Each structure stands twice: as C-alpha cells, then as structure tokens.
Amino acid sequence: MKNSREFQNFYFENDVVRQVVIALPRHKVAHFTLNVYDNMAEGEEPMVVDGGNGDRSDWQGQWDHVKKFLERAGPFTHPDFEPSTESLQFLMDTCKILVIGAGGLGCELLKDLALSGFRHIHVVDMDTIDISNLNRQFLFRPKDVGRPKAEVAADFVNDRVLGCNVVPHFKKIQDLDESFYRQFHIVVCGLDSVVARRWMNGMLLSLLIYEDGVLDPSSIIPLIDGGTEGFKGNARVILPGMTACIDCTLELYPPQINFPMCTIASMPRLPEHCVEYVRILLWPKEKPFGDGEALDGDDPKHIQWVYQKSLDRAAEFSITGVTYRLTQGVVKRIIPAVASTNAVIAAACATEVFKIATSAYVPLNNYMVFNDVDGLYTYTFEAERKENCSACSQVPQDLQFLPSAKLQEVLDYLTENASLQMKSPAITTTLDGKNKTLYLQTVASIEERTRPNLSKTLKELGLVDGQELAVADVTTPQTVLFKLNFIS
Amino acid sequence: RQRTMTDHKTSKEQKYDRQLRLWGDHGQEGLENAHVCLLNATATGTEILKNLVLPGIGAFTIVDGHKVSGEDVGNNFFLTSSSIGKNRAQAATELLQELNSDVSGNFVEESPDKLLDNDPEFFHRFSLVIGVQLPESTCLRLGSVLWDAGVPFLVCRTYGLIGYMRLIVKEHTVIESHPDNALEDLRLDQPFTELKHHIESYDLDSMEKKDHSHTPWIIVVAKYLEKWYSEHNSQLPKNYKEKEAFRQLIREGILTNENGTPEDEENFEEAIKNVNTALNPTKVPSATEDIFNAEQCENITSQSPSFWVMAHGVRDFVRNEGNGKLPVRGTIPDMIADSDKFIKLQNVYRDKAMKDAAVVSKHVEALLQSFGKPPESISEQEIKLFCKNAAFLRVVRCRSLAEEYSMDTFNKDEITSCMDSADSEMVLYLMLRSVDRFYQQHSRYPGQKSYQKNLETLNHNGNSANVIFISSSCRYGAAEPHTVAAFLGGSAAQEAIKIITHQFVPFNNTFLYNAMSQTSATFQL
C-alpha cells in the first residue's frame, strides 16, 4: 500500500501535473474518467504474489518484462483477464503461432514473438534470399543469398533466442492445406501481395464452423495482417466471421494501374513507358536470350538488355530519365522499403498477437494506419464488415446482366469490379445436371477449348435466370458462388 | 550511347536499392558520413540502432555503464545469455556490428553521468545523440550540453505499454521534404512568356481529330481559359458555379461525329477533371513565406548555412524577376498526349525552370561574393535542387528541454487543452513526468521491485482518472516489453535518418505511443 500512496503523493506533488489538474474543471476530469474507463473491469483485483521466476526460464529474470503484464492486474486489462502465472505458461508451452512471410515484416515478427515469450512458431515463405533484402531482413547475411528465407530465418531465431522453436516451411501458402492451418491459435501475415492475403483470409474463413447458422467461436483463428510500402504501413486485426475481413475492405487496396497499350506502343512520354514497351512488346518479339526464355527481373543480364533497348526507345522520342535503377524498378514493380517501417508495423502486429493470446488487453479494433513522411502519423479506426462480402458474408453474389450479354462481359466484371478484383477467374456451372466449365484461363488446353464461349451470349450458353455460377480464382481457396439475374 | 559493365550495380547499390529509391544516393552518402551515439543498450536502444545499422549508418558508439542482466537478455535481440555479467555496451556492439560490415561500431563502458562529469565534450563529435531510458536529471544535463554544442538530441523511452520520444534540435532545415500530395506548378493563372507563346502555337479549332484528341490537357485548359477571359472580363473562374460553367465550356469543345455524339477525347476529360486544381492562383506557400521572413534569411553572414543563403537568393528572385512568384518548378504530370506535344510542353516548363534557377544562382553568387566567399561554395546542383523544392521547404525548431521543464516556460496551455479531450495521450506524458519525480526521490520506479497491492478505493472525485493511471504505472513497474521497444525502435530510427539526411520532416517535438489502444499523438512542448 505504501508504494501506491507514496506514488500518489508524488504524482500530485509534481508541479507540472498539479498545475494542470488544478487548471482543469472537476467535471472534465471525471468525464475523462468515465469515457475512457467505461469498459474496464470493476474494482481492482488483489494482486497475485510475484514469486520466483517460474521453473521454465533458462536464466534468472529472462521473462521479467513479460511477467509484469501477465501476473498483475490493471484497469486497462481485458474484462476476461485473470492475472496468473498460467498465461505465460500457455504462451510458452501451448500457444502456436503461424507467421506468413519471412521477409521485411516476417523477420521482425519472428523476433518480436520470440522475445514476447512465444516458443512454438511456424513460418511459411516460398522465396529465397536476394541481396536487396539485406537492408531490412536482418536475419539474413550476404552468405545466405540464394537460400530459402523461411529456413535461414528459423535457424537464426532458434539460435539467438534460447528455447524458441521456429519451424520453417519453404512453400507457397497454397501448398499447405486446412489440416495444417487448423493447428494454429493465431495467424499473423507479413505479405507483400494482396492476392496472397486474400487467399489466407479465405482459408481461415473456410475453417469456420457454423452450427444451425451460429458461428462456433472456438473455430475462429484470429488473423493479424500487416503491410508496408516505403514510409507507410498498416496493421489490422481480423476475427474471421466476426469482424471485417480482407475482402470486406478490398477498396483499400486499389488495383495497380498499368499504362494504356496505345501509350506504350505509339505514344510514350515518360521513361517508364519506354521500359514497358521493351518488356511487353520488344522482348517477346526479339527473344534476346532464346525462345521461350521469360524476362527475369532478377537476372542482371536481362535487365541490362531491357535498359539498353529502353534508352534507344527513349532517344527516338527525346525522352530523358531512363536509368538502370528506373528500368529495374519498372520491370520488377519494385516497391521501396526500409527497416524502420517494417519494424513499426511488425511490432504493432506482434503486440496484438500478445494481447489476443493472453487476453491481457483489449485488442486493436481493428485497423491502424501509419505514415512517417512528415512527423509520425497514426490513425486507428474500425473497418466495417461488408454485408454482401464475396468472402465472408456467405451470401451468393449477385450478377446482373442482359441475357444478350456476352460471357466476356461477365469475365470483365469479375476482374474489374473494385470489390472483386479477381485475377483469372474460372467459371463453371451446372447444365443439364452436368458440371460444365464455361471458361478457364489457367490451363492452356482448356483455355483454348472454352475461349469461343467468351463471345457467346449468356442465353446462347444455355444459362437461365437464377443460374448459379461457381467461380474459382487464385484470390481464394474456396469457390465463390454467384447468382445470375437477368435484367431486361 | 552504349553503356558498359560499369553500369552494373555495386553490391552496396544492390543491397541498399530499396532505400535508395526513397532518399537517393546523396541521402545515402549523408547517412554513411554520420556517427550516432546511443546511451544505454536496452532493448529500445538496440532496436533503434538496428534500424540505423541495417541501412548503413557510418558509425555508432554505445555508451553504457551497466552489466548485462538476465532480464536484459530476455527482451533484447542483441544480447545472449553468454553476455550476462559482461558490459552491456560491448555485448550489444558485437551483435549489432555483425548486422552490417559497412558500419563501424564502438562502445564506451561508462555511465552517461560520469561522462558528463568528466568529459562533456565527448558528445560534440556526434551527428546525433540518442538517449534511451535515461533518468530525468541525466536528460536535462545532457540536453543542456548538446543544446549549447548544436548537436541534435533524441530522447526515447519505453515504459510498459507506452512509448515516448522527444526531439531537441535548435534549427533543422529541410529542402527535400517529399510531400505526399503536392500541387503542380503549372502557372495557368499567370503564364510566363514562353508558355504563352507555346499555347499560342496551338489552334484547337483547326486541328484534325487525332491531334485534337492528343493535345495535352494543360493546353486545352489554357485555350478555354482565354475564351472565358474574353467573356468574363479577364477574371479567373472563382467559385463552384463559375468552375462548373468553365468545365461545361470545355466539354462543349469535345469533337462530335456526324451524328452529333461526342467523340472519346480522354484529354478533354482530363482537362475537365483538373479544372479544380489547375486554376489555383500561383502564390508563395505560407511555410516558404515564413522562411523568407525569418531572421536567418534576412541577415546573411559568412557563417550562414547554405540553406539560408539560397533562401535569400530565392527571396531576391521572388521580389524581382519572379514578380512575386517562386522559380518555376519545371515538372508536369503525365497526361494523355502524343509524345511530341508532351515533350515539347514539358521542355517549355523545364527550360523556364533552368532559366529561373540561373537567375537565382546569380543572386546567390552576389551574396557569397559580398562576404568574400567563392561562388563555388554553393554548387549549381544544390541551387537547382533548392529551386525545384522552393514550395516545399521546411524549418523545424524544437524547444529545449530546459524550456519544457522550467516552471516559467512549460507549455501549460498545450497540456491543459489536450486534457480536455477524454482520450488524449497527454495523460501519458503527465504519467511519465510523475514517474520520473518518483524515481528522483526513491531511485527506482513505482512497482519496480514488488507489487503488493490492494488498491484503496478512492472516492470518485475529479482525481480518479489520475488514480487509474497511477495503478497502471505501478503495474508496468518500468517494464520494457520488446514489442513496444521495437515500435519505438522503428519510429526513432526514421526520425534519426531524417535529421541526418535532411530529407523528409522530423516530428516537433514530443511523440507518445499507446500500445494498448494503438494510438499516438505528437505535441509541441
């Protein structure tokens, strides 16, 4: 008791504080209290005695920093929180976290989780290490270039943080199935692709169990998602089936703008247009490194060739500004990146993982953006669920077309609509009791066979009003159901 | 024109590629010439340094008198159990150094207070000093030394789920602020002579469709503006109604086919869309005006930094050749147009920008000569860069710690007005100040040793808010959770990079992060 009273005295004896509190009208301070602490637990919990260090730590005091939160109550804790030594035990022994990505965010996440007490961590990444990763992906060294990121990252963390067991998976997320994902308590993503995010989102949604239309909370695997670009970033908490999912807020990820073909082909104005001309038109024509040899943005010889030809193209039109760096940036669609932004966003994500795993504090609800171009700016808001979200609403999506519309129009809608943004949708339906593929792009032979359907009308294809179309796409592990409504 | 293998990037260029696209080769050079000092290799400190070592800071020196404890290793990625008992500065330096062989790491096994006692000038050599988890008294002492020496000082601390940063720099100038949404400098309201001539060379009414549809929207707006002027007494469209009418005027200029339906003229659509911003009156932004009116700009001496010399030169230009306007920036956005028309238009702006920069150069040269400095002391390149960024110049001046802490000058108004708002992070600042006062008296933080607490029920008077924070601050027990340290580590490192490179704008001057709510705020205290 002595400490709190003593401290209270000093709090008010601090001249600055006293001056401020005196200056505030009473009711304003009380109002402040009520608003902020509305949701807080009533009364204070008698404190559990802070005993020894537990028998799991490897040296005296290893987890002291973490324990101060898990073994003490406070007014900001989650209503369900019970201070105990069990939280730390759960964190260390039982809790399984999946980290998606071992790149800029992934490396930071692994470190943050390991130093927060998590011991059972899996990490998935399909990439190998590149020299341009080394300015921020600090678990990698020049000697590791070419090796799988997941494996090198796991080795490093396991070596540096005693007791931590990071298990790597040098795979695409799509190569793992639901039995894999189901084992985790929390999934945290540090991806650089919207497509991959949406897939992960879809996978966790597919694991939800509904009984008589009611969601079983124990089937929810929280998804913490982080993203960065230069000096900007965001962190969000998704409780699949309960809060806004990735697809609910697809407009927050506007589609990448590509330059119009006529600009690239005949009216270049910027150095970027010249590079795109070489990449899209000249390379397939001249096949500089042999038939069937695709342009590899990571091959310096390829980039050098593109650079030379881009200079030539630019010279033709008196365009200045083509550099090797610009050329590579356009070909690889490079997004600038630094260590600091990744550190900030990963830290925010890891804090959320800790909060959710321990119920020690109310989690972020549910989206935070960060920008440190001019000072430091954060903005936190609650992203809302979309009623008819194509991923999480379980409602068949509406498609409105004239019967005389061509299948191509439907395809265009699926790819161009801001809320759908599909990449290469495959459309199937049931006709005369049989499953029929209307169009599929990803397998050459089927693409060729079904291509004529694109110029047929929906009526010609035998589709009727209310027809259900099943659409598969790389953006989701499950097919999306659409309902065709004929308009007149 | 053939390039050789010398174009092929060095491995440093490859390694730093992703960040070079943000601050350029010159920014990187600034970073590689910097030497940063960190006080206290706690988790917060090493996380900050990690984010400076990875991008290639020239050198760092850690000053820390502590020995590594078990608790230290638990939250610090750059300490291992084998470092327990060793000096913390040395242990951390080894593992931070290992991150990047381009960087030179050093350590001093000494407490900051001792150094301040025996050799305060030790700190004069650094580009920036970063003080982490420092007691208030040390901060104030060090703050005073660094203020007098003109060395920027960044104070950081992690206290439970609270992050805090304070920047102290007397005057920090920024030429390249890289604003996110800058308005274009098109001069449509007051076209310069060369632009006028160029616009005159177009006759929209006599153009073939192909040319008509591929005329840059800037020309389209300019032409229709002339029409508008003739019918509106040479006045710009001012309000929404007039701008709508102007947009309609442009829309009526879209070619129609034989049936009278409008053709697809994207350039005209672009013109219509851009009416809102294209007709903004050209004027010197207020931030730049403030720079022109500053004492440092007015009174140039041989000691004046080149920023102020150039500012004075541009100011001279604005007041004379510029007719109240800044040198032309020289860039235009991309727009639908054929290559030839676009390039020619772009060159009109580029050439004018070069001309204006040359005039500014003359002013700068005259200034330099007036106090016996060679004209080469400020390069053409620097002047060009300055002119290009004339509308985006920023100066950040932070108050000293002495001013913040003195009872005569502390920012009472800012603090009390923030406390009006229920959720303000200002209360976190007050909590930290109080915790420091406690430390002064007890040489420890509340709740740091043990936490036997049955908190008294306090009567619900206006002080209950403070009580709740008291309770949580006891709960924190000066803990330094890694994730909060890491958040600050990223934030502080980027502010440090801003100070060193003079690119992007640093915060002014107090930043608070609340990891509970994932919110933050910046105050000027």
PDB file of N, CA, C and O in Angstrom, chain B residues 58-108:
ATOM      1  N   GLY B  58      27.163   5.423 -40.964  1.00  0.00           N
ATOM      2  CA  GLY B  58      28.631   5.370 -40.988  1.00  0.00           C
ATOM      3  C   GLY B  58      29.197   4.683 -39.751  1.00  0.00           C
ATOM      4  O   GLY B  58      29.940   3.703 -39.834  1.00  0.00           O
ATOM      5  N   ALA B  59      28.797   5.185 -38.593  1.00  0.00           N
ATOM      6  CA  ALA B  59      29.336   4.631 -37.351  1.00  0.00           C
ATOM      7  C   ALA B  59      28.381   4.857 -36.198  1.00  0.00           C
ATOM      8  O   ALA B  59      27.551   5.764 -36.239  1.00  0.00           O
ATOM      9  N   PHE B  60      28.496   3.994 -35.179  1.00  0.00           N
ATOM     10  CA  PHE B  60      27.742   4.223 -33.958  1.00  0.00           C
ATOM     11  C   PHE B  60      28.659   3.993 -32.763  1.00  0.00           C
ATOM     12  O   PHE B  60      29.647   3.242 -32.849  1.00  0.00           O
ATOM     13  N   THR B  61      28.325   4.659 -31.662  1.00  0.00           N
ATOM     14  CA  THR B  61      29.047   4.444 -30.401  1.00  0.00           C
ATOM     15  C   THR B  61      28.014   4.254 -29.310  1.00  0.00           C
ATOM     16  O   THR B  61      27.130   5.097 -29.137  1.00  0.00           O
ATOM     17  N   ILE B  62      28.115   3.149 -28.597  1.00  0.00           N
ATOM     18  CA  ILE B  62      27.194   2.904 -27.477  1.00  0.00           C
ATOM     19  C   ILE B  62      27.897   3.297 -26.186  1.00  0.00           C
ATOM     20  O   ILE B  62      29.033   2.858 -25.921  1.00  0.00           O
ATOM     21  N   VAL B  63      27.210   4.113 -25.387  1.00  0.00           N
ATOM     22  CA  VAL B  63      27.726   4.474 -24.066  1.00  0.00           C
ATOM     23  C   VAL B  63      26.819   3.804 -23.038  1.00  0.00           C
ATOM     24  O   VAL B  63      25.618   4.060 -23.000  1.00  0.00           O
ATOM     25  N   ASP B  64      27.386   2.932 -22.243  1.00  0.00           N
ATOM     26  CA  ASP B  64      26.570   2.213 -21.263  1.00  0.00           C
ATOM     27  C   ASP B  64      27.466   1.669 -20.172  1.00  0.00           C
ATOM     28  O   ASP B  64      28.444   0.986 -20.465  1.00  0.00           O
ATOM     29  N   GLY B  65      27.146   1.990 -18.917  1.00  0.00           N
ATOM     30  CA  GLY B  65      27.981   1.515 -17.816  1.00  0.00           C
ATOM     31  C   GLY B  65      27.453   0.245 -17.182  1.00  0.00           C
ATOM     32  O   GLY B  65      28.108  -0.340 -16.314  1.00  0.00           O
ATOM     33  N   HIS B  66      26.266  -0.212 -17.627  1.00  0.00           N
ATOM     34  CA  HIS B  66      25.646  -1.366 -16.977  1.00  0.00           C
ATOM     35  C   HIS B  66      26.275  -2.686 -17.398  1.00  0.00           C
ATOM     36  O   HIS B  66      26.851  -2.811 -18.480  1.00  0.00           O
ATOM     37  N   LYS B  67      26.098  -3.656 -16.506  1.00  0.00           N
ATOM     38  CA  LYS B  67      26.447  -5.038 -16.849  1.00  0.00           C
ATOM     39  C   LYS B  67      25.159  -5.723 -17.306  1.00  0.00           C
ATOM     40  O   LYS B  67      24.072  -5.413 -16.821  1.00  0.00           O
ATOM     41  N   VAL B  68      25.312  -6.656 -18.208  1.00  0.00           N
ATOM     42  CA  VAL B  68      24.141  -7.365 -18.740  1.00  0.00           C
ATOM     43  C   VAL B  68      23.507  -8.246 -17.659  1.00  0.00           C
ATOM     44  O   VAL B  68      24.195  -9.028 -17.002  1.00  0.00           O
ATOM     45  N   SER B  69      22.192  -8.095 -17.477  1.00  0.00           N
ATOM     46  CA  SER B  69      21.473  -8.929 -16.505  1.00  0.00           C
ATOM     47  C   SER B  69      20.618  -9.952 -17.250  1.00  0.00           C
ATOM     48  O   SER B  69      20.422  -9.846 -18.464  1.00  0.00           O
ATOM     49  N   GLY B  70      20.104 -10.914 -16.528  1.00  0.00           N
ATOM     50  CA  GLY B  70      19.226 -11.922 -17.131  1.00  0.00           C
ATOM     51  C   GLY B  70      18.000 -11.273 -17.745  1.00  0.00           C
ATOM     52  O   GLY B  70      17.546 -11.634 -18.832  1.00  0.00           O
ATOM     53  N   GLU B  71      17.490 -10.268 -17.052  1.00  0.00           N
ATOM     54  CA  GLU B  71      16.302  -9.563 -17.537  1.00  0.00           C
ATOM     55  C   GLU B  71      16.590  -8.872 -18.864  1.00  0.00           C
ATOM     56  O   GLU B  71      15.767  -8.862 -19.783  1.00  0.00           O
ATOM     57  N   ASP B  72      17.799  -8.316 -18.976  1.00  0.00           N
ATOM     58  CA  ASP B  72      18.196  -7.642 -20.218  1.00  0.00           C
ATOM     59  C   ASP B  72      18.133  -8.598 -21.398  1.00  0.00           C
ATOM     60  O   ASP B  72      17.659  -8.254 -22.475  1.00  0.00           O
ATOM     61  N   VAL B  73      18.651  -9.790 -21.210  1.00  0.00           N
ATOM     62  CA  VAL B  73      18.729 -10.728 -22.326  1.00  0.00           C
ATOM     63  C   VAL B  73      17.342 -11.161 -22.772  1.00  0.00           C
ATOM     64  O   VAL B  73      17.111 -11.430 -23.946  1.00  0.00           O
ATOM     65  N   GLY B  74      16.422 -11.198 -21.814  1.00  0.00           N
ATOM     66  CA  GLY B  74      15.073 -11.674 -22.130  1.00  0.00           C
ATOM     67  C   GLY B  74      14.323 -10.838 -23.147  1.00  0.00           C
ATOM     68  O   GLY B  74      13.467 -11.350 -23.852  1.00  0.00           O
ATOM     69  N   ASN B  75      14.617  -9.535 -23.242  1.00  0.00           N
ATOM     70  CA  ASN B  75      13.847  -8.718 -24.188  1.00  0.00           C
ATOM     71  C   ASN B  75      14.707  -8.071 -25.261  1.00  0.00           C
ATOM     72  O   ASN B  75      14.224  -7.249 -26.033  1.00  0.00           O
ATOM     73  N   ASN B  76      15.994  -8.471 -25.315  1.00  0.00           N
ATOM     74  CA  ASN B  76      16.915  -7.792 -26.220  1.00  0.00           C
ATOM     75  C   ASN B  76      17.523  -8.764 -27.224  1.00  0.00           C
ATOM     76  O   ASN B  76      18.204  -9.722 -26.839  1.00  0.00           O
ATOM     77  N   PHE B  77      17.270  -8.551 -28.492  1.00  0.00           N
ATOM     78  CA  PHE B  77      17.735  -9.475 -29.525  1.00  0.00           C
ATOM     79  C   PHE B  77      19.250  -9.442 -29.675  1.00  0.00           C
ATOM     80  O   PHE B  77      19.852 -10.355 -30.224  1.00  0.00           O
ATOM     81  N   PHE B  78      19.868  -8.382 -29.172  1.00  0.00           N
ATOM     82  CA  PHE B  78      21.298  -8.207 -29.381  1.00  0.00           C
ATOM     83  C   PHE B  78      22.116  -8.493 -28.127  1.00  0.00           C
ATOM     84  O   PHE B  78      23.221  -7.977 -27.937  1.00  0.00           O
ATOM     85  N   LEU B  79      21.546  -9.303 -27.273  1.00  0.00           N
ATOM     86  CA  LEU B  79      22.259  -9.820 -26.109  1.00  0.00           C
ATOM     87  C   LEU B  79      21.925 -11.297 -26.003  1.00  0.00           C
ATOM     88  O   LEU B  79      20.805 -11.714 -26.315  1.00  0.00           O
ATOM     89  N   THR B  80      22.884 -12.099 -25.582  1.00  0.00           N
ATOM     90  CA  THR B  80      22.610 -13.520 -25.368  1.00  0.00           C
ATOM     91  C   THR B  80      22.976 -13.886 -23.938  1.00  0.00           C
ATOM     92  O   THR B  80      23.633 -13.113 -23.243  1.00  0.00           O
ATOM     93  N   SER B  81      22.594 -15.084 -23.545  1.00  0.00           N
ATOM     94  CA  SER B  81      22.861 -15.474 -22.157  1.00  0.00           C
ATOM     95  C   SER B  81      24.359 -15.494 -21.869  1.00  0.00           C
ATOM     96  O   SER B  81      24.792 -15.293 -20.739  1.00  0.00           O
ATOM     97  N   SER B  82      25.163 -15.702 -22.895  1.00  0.00           N
ATOM     98  CA  SER B  82      26.611 -15.712 -22.651  1.00  0.00           C
ATOM     99  C   SER B  82      27.147 -14.307 -22.367  1.00  0.00           C
ATOM    100  O   SER B  82      28.294 -14.152 -21.938  1.00  0.00           O
ATOM    101  N   SER B  83      26.313 -13.279 -22.597  1.00  0.00           N
ATOM    102  CA  SER B  83      26.795 -11.929 -22.285  1.00  0.00           C
ATOM    103  C   SER B  83      26.471 -11.491 -20.865  1.00  0.00           C
ATOM    104  O   SER B  83      26.889 -10.419 -20.450  1.00  0.00           O
ATOM    105  N   ILE B  84      25.742 -12.353 -20.133  1.00  0.00           N
ATOM    106  CA  ILE B  84      25.360 -11.969 -18.769  1.00  0.00           C
ATOM    107  C   ILE B  84      26.614 -11.706 -17.936  1.00  0.00           C
ATOM    108  O   ILE B  84      27.542 -12.516 -17.897  1.00  0.00           O
ATOM    109  N   GLY B  85      26.623 -10.567 -17.259  1.00  0.00           N
ATOM    110  CA  GLY B  85      27.767 -10.192 -16.438  1.00  0.00           C
ATOM    111  C   GLY B  85      28.768  -9.322 -17.182  1.00  0.00           C
ATOM    112  O   GLY B  85      29.582  -8.632 -16.560  1.00  0.00           O
ATOM    113  N   LYS B  86      28.683  -9.354 -18.515  1.00  0.00           N
ATOM    114  CA  LYS B  86      29.634  -8.530 -19.272  1.00  0.00           C
ATOM    115  C   LYS B  86      29.099  -7.106 -19.393  1.00  0.00           C
ATOM    116  O   LYS B  86      27.948  -6.830 -19.075  1.00  0.00           O
ATOM    117  N   ASN B  87      29.948  -6.228 -19.899  1.00  0.00           N
ATOM    118  CA  ASN B  87      29.484  -4.862 -20.094  1.00  0.00           C
ATOM    119  C   ASN B  87      28.474  -4.822 -21.228  1.00  0.00           C
ATOM    120  O   ASN B  87      28.684  -5.399 -22.293  1.00  0.00           O
ATOM    121  N   ARG B  88      27.377  -4.143 -20.961  1.00  0.00           N
ATOM    122  CA  ARG B  88      26.267  -4.150 -21.911  1.00  0.00           C
ATOM    123  C   ARG B  88      26.604  -3.431 -23.214  1.00  0.00           C
ATOM    124  O   ARG B  88      26.185  -3.833 -24.289  1.00  0.00           O
ATOM    125  N   ALA B  89      27.390  -2.372 -23.114  1.00  0.00           N
ATOM    126  CA  ALA B  89      27.755  -1.627 -24.332  1.00  0.00           C
ATOM    127  C   ALA B  89      28.545  -2.530 -25.270  1.00  0.00           C
ATOM    128  O   ALA B  89      28.296  -2.593 -26.478  1.00  0.00           O
ATOM    129  N   GLN B  90      29.496  -3.238 -24.692  1.00  0.00           N
ATOM    130  CA  GLN B  90      30.347  -4.092 -25.523  1.00  0.00           C
ATOM    131  C   GLN B  90      29.554  -5.245 -26.122  1.00  0.00           C
ATOM    132  O   GLN B  90      29.672  -5.534 -27.318  1.00  0.00           O
ATOM    133  N   ALA B  91      28.755  -5.904 -25.283  1.00  0.00           N
ATOM    134  CA  ALA B  91      27.997  -7.067 -25.760  1.00  0.00           C
ATOM    135  C   ALA B  91      27.074  -6.689 -26.906  1.00  0.00           C
ATOM    136  O   ALA B  91      27.007  -7.374 -27.935  1.00  0.00           O
ATOM    137  N   ALA B  92      26.376  -5.585 -26.743  1.00  0.00           N
ATOM    138  CA  ALA B  92      25.425  -5.168 -27.779  1.00  0.00           C
ATOM    139  C   ALA B  92      26.150  -4.739 -29.049  1.00  0.00           C
ATOM    140  O   ALA B  92      25.688  -5.020 -30.167  1.00  0.00           O
ATOM    141  N   THR B  93      27.292  -4.066 -28.881  1.00  0.00           N
ATOM    142  CA  THR B  93      28.039  -3.604 -30.052  1.00  0.00           C
ATOM    143  C   THR B  93      28.412  -4.779 -30.948  1.00  0.00           C
ATOM    144  O   THR B  93      28.299  -4.711 -32.171  1.00  0.00           O
ATOM    145  N   GLU B  94      28.841  -5.881 -30.319  1.00  0.00           N
ATOM    146  CA  GLU B  94      29.258  -7.035 -31.125  1.00  0.00           C
ATOM    147  C   GLU B  94      28.132  -7.533 -32.021  1.00  0.00           C
ATOM    148  O   GLU B  94      28.322  -7.750 -33.217  1.00  0.00           O
ATOM    149  N   LEU B  95      26.958  -7.726 -31.422  1.00  0.00           N
ATOM    150  CA  LEU B  95      25.875  -8.312 -32.212  1.00  0.00           C
ATOM    151  C   LEU B  95      25.223  -7.311 -33.171  1.00  0.00           C
ATOM    152  O   LEU B  95      24.618  -7.707 -34.163  1.00  0.00           O
ATOM    153  N   LEU B  96      25.345  -6.026 -32.878  1.00  0.00           N
ATOM    154  CA  LEU B  96      24.825  -5.020 -33.812  1.00  0.00           C
ATOM    155  C   LEU B  96      25.788  -4.855 -34.988  1.00  0.00           C
ATOM    156  O   LEU B  96      25.375  -4.751 -36.140  1.00  0.00           O
ATOM    157  N   GLN B  97      27.059  -4.864 -34.683  1.00  0.00           N
ATOM    158  CA  GLN B  97      28.099  -4.732 -35.704  1.00  0.00           C
ATOM    159  C   GLN B  97      27.953  -5.828 -36.749  1.00  0.00           C
ATOM    160  O   GLN B  97      28.137  -5.616 -37.945  1.00  0.00           O
ATOM    161  N   GLU B  98      27.614  -7.011 -36.250  1.00  0.00           N
ATOM    162  CA  GLU B  98      27.511  -8.201 -37.085  1.00  0.00           C
ATOM    163  C   GLU B  98      26.414  -8.072 -38.157  1.00  0.00           C
ATOM    164  O   GLU B  98      26.432  -8.757 -39.171  1.00  0.00           O
ATOM    165  N   LEU B  99      25.496  -7.139 -37.949  1.00  0.00           N
ATOM    166  CA  LEU B  99      24.394  -6.945 -38.903  1.00  0.00           C
ATOM    167  C   LEU B  99      24.864  -6.393 -40.239  1.00  0.00           C
ATOM    168  O   LEU B  99      24.244  -6.627 -41.268  1.00  0.00           O
ATOM    169  N   ASN B 100      25.918  -5.588 -40.228  1.00  0.00           N
ATOM    170  CA  ASN B 100      26.307  -4.895 -41.453  1.00  0.00           C
ATOM    171  C   ASN B 100      27.779  -4.515 -41.396  1.00  0.00           C
ATOM    172  O   ASN B 100      28.181  -3.656 -40.622  1.00  0.00           O
ATOM    173  N   SER B 101      28.578  -5.169 -42.233  1.00  0.00           N
ATOM    174  CA  SER B 101      30.023  -4.948 -42.184  1.00  0.00           C
ATOM    175  C   SER B 101      30.430  -3.574 -42.707  1.00  0.00           C
ATOM    176  O   SER B 101      31.566  -3.158 -42.524  1.00  0.00           O
ATOM    177  N   ASP B 102      29.503  -2.845 -43.336  1.00  0.00           N
ATOM    178  CA  ASP B 102      29.827  -1.495 -43.803  1.00  0.00           C
ATOM    179  C   ASP B 102      29.921  -0.509 -42.650  1.00  0.00           C
ATOM    180  O   ASP B 102      30.458   0.585 -42.797  1.00  0.00           O
ATOM    181  N   VAL B 103      29.348  -0.897 -41.507  1.00  0.00           N
ATOM    182  CA  VAL B 103      29.200   0.043 -40.391  1.00  0.00           C
ATOM    183  C   VAL B 103      30.309  -0.157 -39.370  1.00  0.00           C
ATOM    184  O   VAL B 103      30.744  -1.280 -39.119  1.00  0.00           O
ATOM    185  N   SER B 104      30.731   0.948 -38.762  1.00  0.00           N
ATOM    186  CA  SER B 104      31.772   0.862 -37.741  1.00  0.00           C
ATOM    187  C   SER B 104      31.150   1.041 -36.350  1.00  0.00           C
ATOM    188  O   SER B 104      30.555   2.071 -36.054  1.00  0.00           O
ATOM    189  N   GLY B 105      31.253   0.006 -35.509  1.00  0.00           N
ATOM    190  CA  GLY B 105      30.647   0.039 -34.183  1.00  0.00           C
ATOM    191  C   GLY B 105      31.672   0.253 -33.082  1.00  0.00           C
ATOM    192  O   GLY B 105      32.743  -0.343 -33.114  1.00  0.00           O
ATOM    193  N   ASN B 106      31.333   1.106 -32.113  1.00  0.00           N
ATOM    194  CA  ASN B 106      32.230   1.400 -30.990  1.00  0.00           C
ATOM    195  C   ASN B 106      31.457   1.401 -29.687  1.00  0.00           C
ATOM    196  O   ASN B 106      30.244   1.568 -29.687  1.00  0.00           O
ATOM    197  N   PHE B 107      32.172   1.239 -28.574  1.00  0.00           N
ATOM    198  CA  PHE B 107      31.480   1.284 -27.296  1.00  0.00           C
ATOM    199  C   PHE B 107      32.344   1.964 -26.237  1.00  0.00           C
ATOM    200  O   PHE B 107      33.576   1.974 -26.326  1.00  0.00           O
ATOM    201  N   VAL B 108      31.648   2.534 -25.258  1.00  0.00           N
ATOM    202  CA  VAL B 108      32.328   3.168 -24.126  1.00  0.00           C
ATOM    203  C   VAL B 108      31.679   2.627 -22.859  1.00  0.00           C
ATOM    204  O   VAL B 108      30.479   2.807 -22.646  1.00  0.00           O
TER     205      VAL B 108
END
